[in-house]
PDB file of C-alpha atoms in Angstrom:
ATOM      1  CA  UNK A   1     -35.692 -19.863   6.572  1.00 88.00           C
ATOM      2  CA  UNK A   2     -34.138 -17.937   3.379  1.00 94.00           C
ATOM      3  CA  UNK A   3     -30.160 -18.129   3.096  1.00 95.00           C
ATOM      4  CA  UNK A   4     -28.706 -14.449   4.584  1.00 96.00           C
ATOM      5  CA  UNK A   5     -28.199 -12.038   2.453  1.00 97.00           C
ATOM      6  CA  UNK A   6     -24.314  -9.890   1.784  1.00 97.00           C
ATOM      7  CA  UNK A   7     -24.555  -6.071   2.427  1.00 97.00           C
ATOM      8  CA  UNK A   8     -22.232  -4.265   0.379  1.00 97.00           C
ATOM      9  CA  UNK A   9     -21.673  -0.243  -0.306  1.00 93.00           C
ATOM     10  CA  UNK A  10     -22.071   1.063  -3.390  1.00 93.00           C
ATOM     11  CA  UNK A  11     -21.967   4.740  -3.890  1.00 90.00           C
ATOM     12  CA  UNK A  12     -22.699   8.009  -1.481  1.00 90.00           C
ATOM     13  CA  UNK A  13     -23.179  11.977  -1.848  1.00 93.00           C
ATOM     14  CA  UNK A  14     -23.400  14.482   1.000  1.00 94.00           C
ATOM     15  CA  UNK A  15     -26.786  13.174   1.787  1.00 96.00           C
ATOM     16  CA  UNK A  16     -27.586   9.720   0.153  1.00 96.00           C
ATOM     17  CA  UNK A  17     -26.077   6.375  -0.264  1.00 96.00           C
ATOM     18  CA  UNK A  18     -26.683   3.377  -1.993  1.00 96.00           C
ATOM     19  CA  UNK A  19     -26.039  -0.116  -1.070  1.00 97.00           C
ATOM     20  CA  UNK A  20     -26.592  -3.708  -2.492  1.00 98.00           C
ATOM     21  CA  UNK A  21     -26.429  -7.498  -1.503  1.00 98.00           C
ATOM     22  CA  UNK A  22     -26.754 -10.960  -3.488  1.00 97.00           C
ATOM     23  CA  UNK A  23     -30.206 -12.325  -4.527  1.00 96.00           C
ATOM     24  CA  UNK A  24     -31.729 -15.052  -2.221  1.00 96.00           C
ATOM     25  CA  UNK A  25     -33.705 -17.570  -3.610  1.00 94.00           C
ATOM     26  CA  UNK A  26     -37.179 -17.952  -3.114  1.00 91.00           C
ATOM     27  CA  UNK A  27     -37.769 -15.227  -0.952  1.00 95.00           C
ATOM     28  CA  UNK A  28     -40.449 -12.157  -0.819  1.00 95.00           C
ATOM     29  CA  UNK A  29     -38.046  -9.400  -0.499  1.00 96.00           C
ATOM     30  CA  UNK A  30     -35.751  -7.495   1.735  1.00 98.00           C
ATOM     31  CA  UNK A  31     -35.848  -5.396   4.692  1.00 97.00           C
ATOM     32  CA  UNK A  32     -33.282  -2.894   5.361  1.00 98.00           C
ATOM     33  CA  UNK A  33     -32.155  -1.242   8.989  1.00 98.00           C
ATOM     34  CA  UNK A  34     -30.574   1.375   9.890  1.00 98.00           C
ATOM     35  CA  UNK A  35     -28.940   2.588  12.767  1.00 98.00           C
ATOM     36  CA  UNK A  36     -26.504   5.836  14.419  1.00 97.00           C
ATOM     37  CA  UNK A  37     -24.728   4.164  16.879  1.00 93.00           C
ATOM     38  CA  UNK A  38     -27.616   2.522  19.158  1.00 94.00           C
ATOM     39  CA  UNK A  39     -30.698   0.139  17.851  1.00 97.00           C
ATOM     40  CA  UNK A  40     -31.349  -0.549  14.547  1.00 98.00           C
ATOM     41  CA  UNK A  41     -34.842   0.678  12.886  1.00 98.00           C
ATOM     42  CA  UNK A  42     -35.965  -0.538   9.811  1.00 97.00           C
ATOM     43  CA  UNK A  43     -36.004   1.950   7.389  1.00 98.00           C
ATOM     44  CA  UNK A  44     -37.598   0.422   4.142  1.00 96.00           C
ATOM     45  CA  UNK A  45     -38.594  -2.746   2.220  1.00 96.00           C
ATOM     46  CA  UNK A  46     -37.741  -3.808  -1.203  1.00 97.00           C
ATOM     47  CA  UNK A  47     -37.977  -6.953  -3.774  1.00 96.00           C
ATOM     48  CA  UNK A  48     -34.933  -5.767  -5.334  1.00 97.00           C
ATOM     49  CA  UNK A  49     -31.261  -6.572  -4.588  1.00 97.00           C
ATOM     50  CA  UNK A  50     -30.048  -2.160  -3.955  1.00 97.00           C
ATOM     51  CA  UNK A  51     -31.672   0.289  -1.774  1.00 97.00           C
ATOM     52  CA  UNK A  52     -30.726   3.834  -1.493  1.00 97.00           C
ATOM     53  CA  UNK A  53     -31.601   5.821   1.718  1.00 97.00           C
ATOM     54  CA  UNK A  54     -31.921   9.932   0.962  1.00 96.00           C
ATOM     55  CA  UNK A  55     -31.687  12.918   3.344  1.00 96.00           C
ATOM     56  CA  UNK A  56     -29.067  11.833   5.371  1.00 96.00           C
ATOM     57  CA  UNK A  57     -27.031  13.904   7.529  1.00 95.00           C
ATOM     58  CA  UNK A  58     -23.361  14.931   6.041  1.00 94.00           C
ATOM     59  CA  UNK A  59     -20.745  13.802   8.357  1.00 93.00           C
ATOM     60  CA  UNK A  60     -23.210  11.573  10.633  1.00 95.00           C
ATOM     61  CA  UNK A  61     -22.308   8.079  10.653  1.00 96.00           C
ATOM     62  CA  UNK A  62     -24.819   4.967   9.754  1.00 98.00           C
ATOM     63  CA  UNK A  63     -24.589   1.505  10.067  1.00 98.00           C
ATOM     64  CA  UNK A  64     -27.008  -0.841   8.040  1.00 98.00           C
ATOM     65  CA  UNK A  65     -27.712  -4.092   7.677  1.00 98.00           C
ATOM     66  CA  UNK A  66     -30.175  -6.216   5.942  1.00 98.00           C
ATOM     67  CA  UNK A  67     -32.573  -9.140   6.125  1.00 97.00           C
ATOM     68  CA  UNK A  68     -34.197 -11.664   3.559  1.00 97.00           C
ATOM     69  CA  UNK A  69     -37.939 -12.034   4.264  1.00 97.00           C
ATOM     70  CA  UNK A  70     -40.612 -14.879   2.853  1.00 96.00           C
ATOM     71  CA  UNK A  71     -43.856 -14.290   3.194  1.00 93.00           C
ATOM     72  CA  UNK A  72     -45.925 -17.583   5.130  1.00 90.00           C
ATOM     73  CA  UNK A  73     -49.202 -16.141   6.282  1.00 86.00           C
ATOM     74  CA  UNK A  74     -49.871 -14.641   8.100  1.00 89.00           C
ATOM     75  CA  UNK A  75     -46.602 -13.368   9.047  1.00 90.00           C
ATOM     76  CA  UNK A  76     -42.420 -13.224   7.567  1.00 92.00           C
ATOM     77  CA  UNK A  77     -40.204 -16.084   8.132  1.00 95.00           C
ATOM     78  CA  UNK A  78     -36.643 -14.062   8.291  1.00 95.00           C
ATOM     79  CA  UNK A  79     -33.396 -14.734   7.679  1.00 96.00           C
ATOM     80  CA  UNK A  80     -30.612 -13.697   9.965  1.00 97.00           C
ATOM     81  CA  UNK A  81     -29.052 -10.247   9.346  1.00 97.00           C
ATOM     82  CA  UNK A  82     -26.846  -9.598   7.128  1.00 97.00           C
ATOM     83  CA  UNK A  83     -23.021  -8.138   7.805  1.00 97.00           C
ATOM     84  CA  UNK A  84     -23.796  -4.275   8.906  1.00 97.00           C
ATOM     85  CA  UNK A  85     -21.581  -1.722   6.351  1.00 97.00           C
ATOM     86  CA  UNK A  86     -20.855   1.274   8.128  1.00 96.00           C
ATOM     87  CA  UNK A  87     -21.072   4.571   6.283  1.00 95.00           C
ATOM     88  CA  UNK A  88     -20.841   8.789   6.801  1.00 94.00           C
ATOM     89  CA  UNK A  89     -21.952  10.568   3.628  1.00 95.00           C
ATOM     90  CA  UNK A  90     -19.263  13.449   3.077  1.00 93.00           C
ATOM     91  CA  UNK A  91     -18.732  16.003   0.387  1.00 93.00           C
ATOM     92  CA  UNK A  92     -16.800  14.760  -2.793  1.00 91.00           C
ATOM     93  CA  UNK A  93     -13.053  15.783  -3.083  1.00 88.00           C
ATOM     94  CA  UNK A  94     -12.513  18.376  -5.850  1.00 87.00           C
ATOM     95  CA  UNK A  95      -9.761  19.236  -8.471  1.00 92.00           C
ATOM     96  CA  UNK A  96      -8.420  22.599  -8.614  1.00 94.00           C
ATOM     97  CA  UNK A  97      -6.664  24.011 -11.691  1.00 95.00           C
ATOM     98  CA  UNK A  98      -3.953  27.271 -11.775  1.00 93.00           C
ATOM     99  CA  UNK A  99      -3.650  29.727 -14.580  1.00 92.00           C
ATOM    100  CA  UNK A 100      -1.648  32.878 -14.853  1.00 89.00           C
ATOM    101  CA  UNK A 101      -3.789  36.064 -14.850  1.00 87.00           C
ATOM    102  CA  UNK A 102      -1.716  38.990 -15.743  1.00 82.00           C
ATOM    103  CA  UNK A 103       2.087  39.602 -14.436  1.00 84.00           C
ATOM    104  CA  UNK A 104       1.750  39.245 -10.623  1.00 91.00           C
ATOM    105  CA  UNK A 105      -1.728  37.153 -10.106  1.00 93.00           C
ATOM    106  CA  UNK A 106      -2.753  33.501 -10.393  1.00 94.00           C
ATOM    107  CA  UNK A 107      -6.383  32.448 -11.341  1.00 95.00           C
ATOM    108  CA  UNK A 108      -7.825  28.995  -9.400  1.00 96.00           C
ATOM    109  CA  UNK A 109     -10.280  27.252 -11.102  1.00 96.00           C
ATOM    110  CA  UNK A 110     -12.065  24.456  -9.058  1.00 96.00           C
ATOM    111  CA  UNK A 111     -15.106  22.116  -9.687  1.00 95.00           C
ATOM    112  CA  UNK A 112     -18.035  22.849  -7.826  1.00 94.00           C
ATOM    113  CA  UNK A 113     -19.383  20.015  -4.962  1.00 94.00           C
ATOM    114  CA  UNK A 114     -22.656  19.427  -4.694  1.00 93.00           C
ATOM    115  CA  UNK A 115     -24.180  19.912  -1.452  1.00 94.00           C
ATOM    116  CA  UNK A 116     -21.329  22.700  -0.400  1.00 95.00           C
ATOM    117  CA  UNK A 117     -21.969  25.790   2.266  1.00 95.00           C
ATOM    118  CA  UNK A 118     -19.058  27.310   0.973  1.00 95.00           C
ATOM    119  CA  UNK A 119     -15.270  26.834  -0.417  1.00 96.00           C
ATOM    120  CA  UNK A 120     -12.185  28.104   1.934  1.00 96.00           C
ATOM    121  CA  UNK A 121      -9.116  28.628   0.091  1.00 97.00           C
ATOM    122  CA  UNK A 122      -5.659  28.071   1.315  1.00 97.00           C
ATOM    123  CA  UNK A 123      -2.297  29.122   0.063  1.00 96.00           C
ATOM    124  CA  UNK A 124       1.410  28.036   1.409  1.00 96.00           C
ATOM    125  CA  UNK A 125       4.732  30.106   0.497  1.00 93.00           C
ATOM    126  CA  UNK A 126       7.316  27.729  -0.351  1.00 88.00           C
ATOM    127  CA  UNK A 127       8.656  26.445   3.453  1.00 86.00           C
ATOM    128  CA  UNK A 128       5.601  28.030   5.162  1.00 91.00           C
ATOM    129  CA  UNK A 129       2.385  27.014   6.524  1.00 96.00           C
ATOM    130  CA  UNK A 130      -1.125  26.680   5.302  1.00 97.00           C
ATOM    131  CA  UNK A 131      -3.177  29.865   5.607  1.00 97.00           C
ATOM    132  CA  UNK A 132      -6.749  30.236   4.677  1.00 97.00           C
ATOM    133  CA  UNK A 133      -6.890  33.329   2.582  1.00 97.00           C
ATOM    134  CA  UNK A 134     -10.433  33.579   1.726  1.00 96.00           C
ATOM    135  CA  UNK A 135     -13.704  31.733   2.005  1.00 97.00           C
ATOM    136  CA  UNK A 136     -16.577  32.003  -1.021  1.00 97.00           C
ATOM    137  CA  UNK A 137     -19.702  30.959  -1.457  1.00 95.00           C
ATOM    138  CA  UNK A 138     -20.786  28.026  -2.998  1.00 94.00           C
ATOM    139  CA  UNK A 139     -21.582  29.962  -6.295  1.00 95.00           C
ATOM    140  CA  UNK A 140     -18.175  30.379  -6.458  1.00 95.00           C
ATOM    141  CA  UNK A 141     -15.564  28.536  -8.528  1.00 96.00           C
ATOM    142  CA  UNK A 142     -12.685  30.573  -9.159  1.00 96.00           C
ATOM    143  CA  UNK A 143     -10.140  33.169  -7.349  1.00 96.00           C
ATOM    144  CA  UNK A 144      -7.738  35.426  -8.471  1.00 95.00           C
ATOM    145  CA  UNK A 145      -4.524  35.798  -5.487  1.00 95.00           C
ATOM    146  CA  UNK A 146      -2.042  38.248  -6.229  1.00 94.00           C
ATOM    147  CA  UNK A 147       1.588  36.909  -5.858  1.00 93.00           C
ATOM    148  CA  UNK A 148       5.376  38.036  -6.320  1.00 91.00           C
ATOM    149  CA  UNK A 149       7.456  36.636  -8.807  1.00 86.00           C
ATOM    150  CA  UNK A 150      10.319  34.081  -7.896  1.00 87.00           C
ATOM    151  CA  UNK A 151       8.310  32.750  -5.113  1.00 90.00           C
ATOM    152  CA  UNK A 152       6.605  29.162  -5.386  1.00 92.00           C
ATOM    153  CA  UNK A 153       3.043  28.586  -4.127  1.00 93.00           C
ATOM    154  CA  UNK A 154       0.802  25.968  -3.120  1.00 94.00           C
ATOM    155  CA  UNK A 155      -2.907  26.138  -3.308  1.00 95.00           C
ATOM    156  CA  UNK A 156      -5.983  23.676  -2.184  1.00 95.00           C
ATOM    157  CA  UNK A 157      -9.595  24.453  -2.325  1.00 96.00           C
ATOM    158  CA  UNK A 158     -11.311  22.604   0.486  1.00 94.00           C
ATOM    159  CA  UNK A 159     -15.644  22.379   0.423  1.00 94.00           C
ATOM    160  CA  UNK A 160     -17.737  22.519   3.788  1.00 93.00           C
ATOM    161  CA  UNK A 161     -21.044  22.060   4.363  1.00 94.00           C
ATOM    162  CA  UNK A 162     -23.050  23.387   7.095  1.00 92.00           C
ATOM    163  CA  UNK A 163     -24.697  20.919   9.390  1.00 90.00           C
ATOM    164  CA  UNK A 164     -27.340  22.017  12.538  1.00 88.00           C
ATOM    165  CA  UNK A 165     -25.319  25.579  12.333  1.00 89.00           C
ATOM    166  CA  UNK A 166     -21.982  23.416  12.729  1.00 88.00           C
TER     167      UNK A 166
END
């Protein structure tokens, strides 16, 4: 029976990730499983030590785990599976930057996420609260917000993605 593999995460997007475990010895390969909360299906097969699993759901949690297989025919003698890594692909964070445009109006620059509906922009007045004051598309990467002078302002630039119309 081949030695158990250890799942570990590696990277994700808004609708991929990519994990990876140790090499066992003298085995045929690897199957990896995948699950939302209830059973576990398996999802793929490799002879490598990473698999990454595309067209996932943003904001939908997974759980994976995996399982060393060698081949004895005619069938798989399997190893027990692995630890289970638990994963939701979300949008990356991005960086917003604030130039002066003219006397009485501040430009923000942000960098654009992949996999974005569309960016909502918030502002808070020294003291205040956070309002939205605008939402753009995801073509978007830059506003221009008229302000008065002596006042301090705060600004984030928050990505969302639209999921099943949610």
């Amino acid at each position: 029976k081949p030695d158990t593999p250890t799942l570990k995460y590696k990277t994700s997007t808004y609708n991929s990730i990519s994990m990876y475990w140790n090499s066992i010895n003298n085995t045929s390969g690897y199957y990896i499983y995948r699950s939302t909360g209830g059973a576990y299906t398996k999802i793929g097969n490799t002879t490598g030590t990473s698999f990454t699993n595309y067209n996932l759901k943003t904001g939908q949690k997974y759980y994976y785990k995996v399982v060393a297989y060698k081949t004895i025919y005619p069938s798989d003698v399997l190893s027990n599976y692995s630890n289970f890594i638990k994963i939701t692909p979300v949008l990356k964070k991005n960086s917003i930057k604030l130039y002066k445009s003219g006397s009485n109006k501040i430009k923000i620059k942000w960098t654009k996420i992949n996999g974005a509906s569309k960016y909502r922009i918030y502002r808070k007045i020294s003291g205040g609260k956070w309002k939205r004051i605008k939402t753009v598309s995801s073509k978007t990467t830059s506003y221009k917000n008229t302000v008065i002078r002596g006042r301090k302002y705060y600004y984030k630039v928050r990505a969302y993605r639209t999921v099943s119309g949610k």
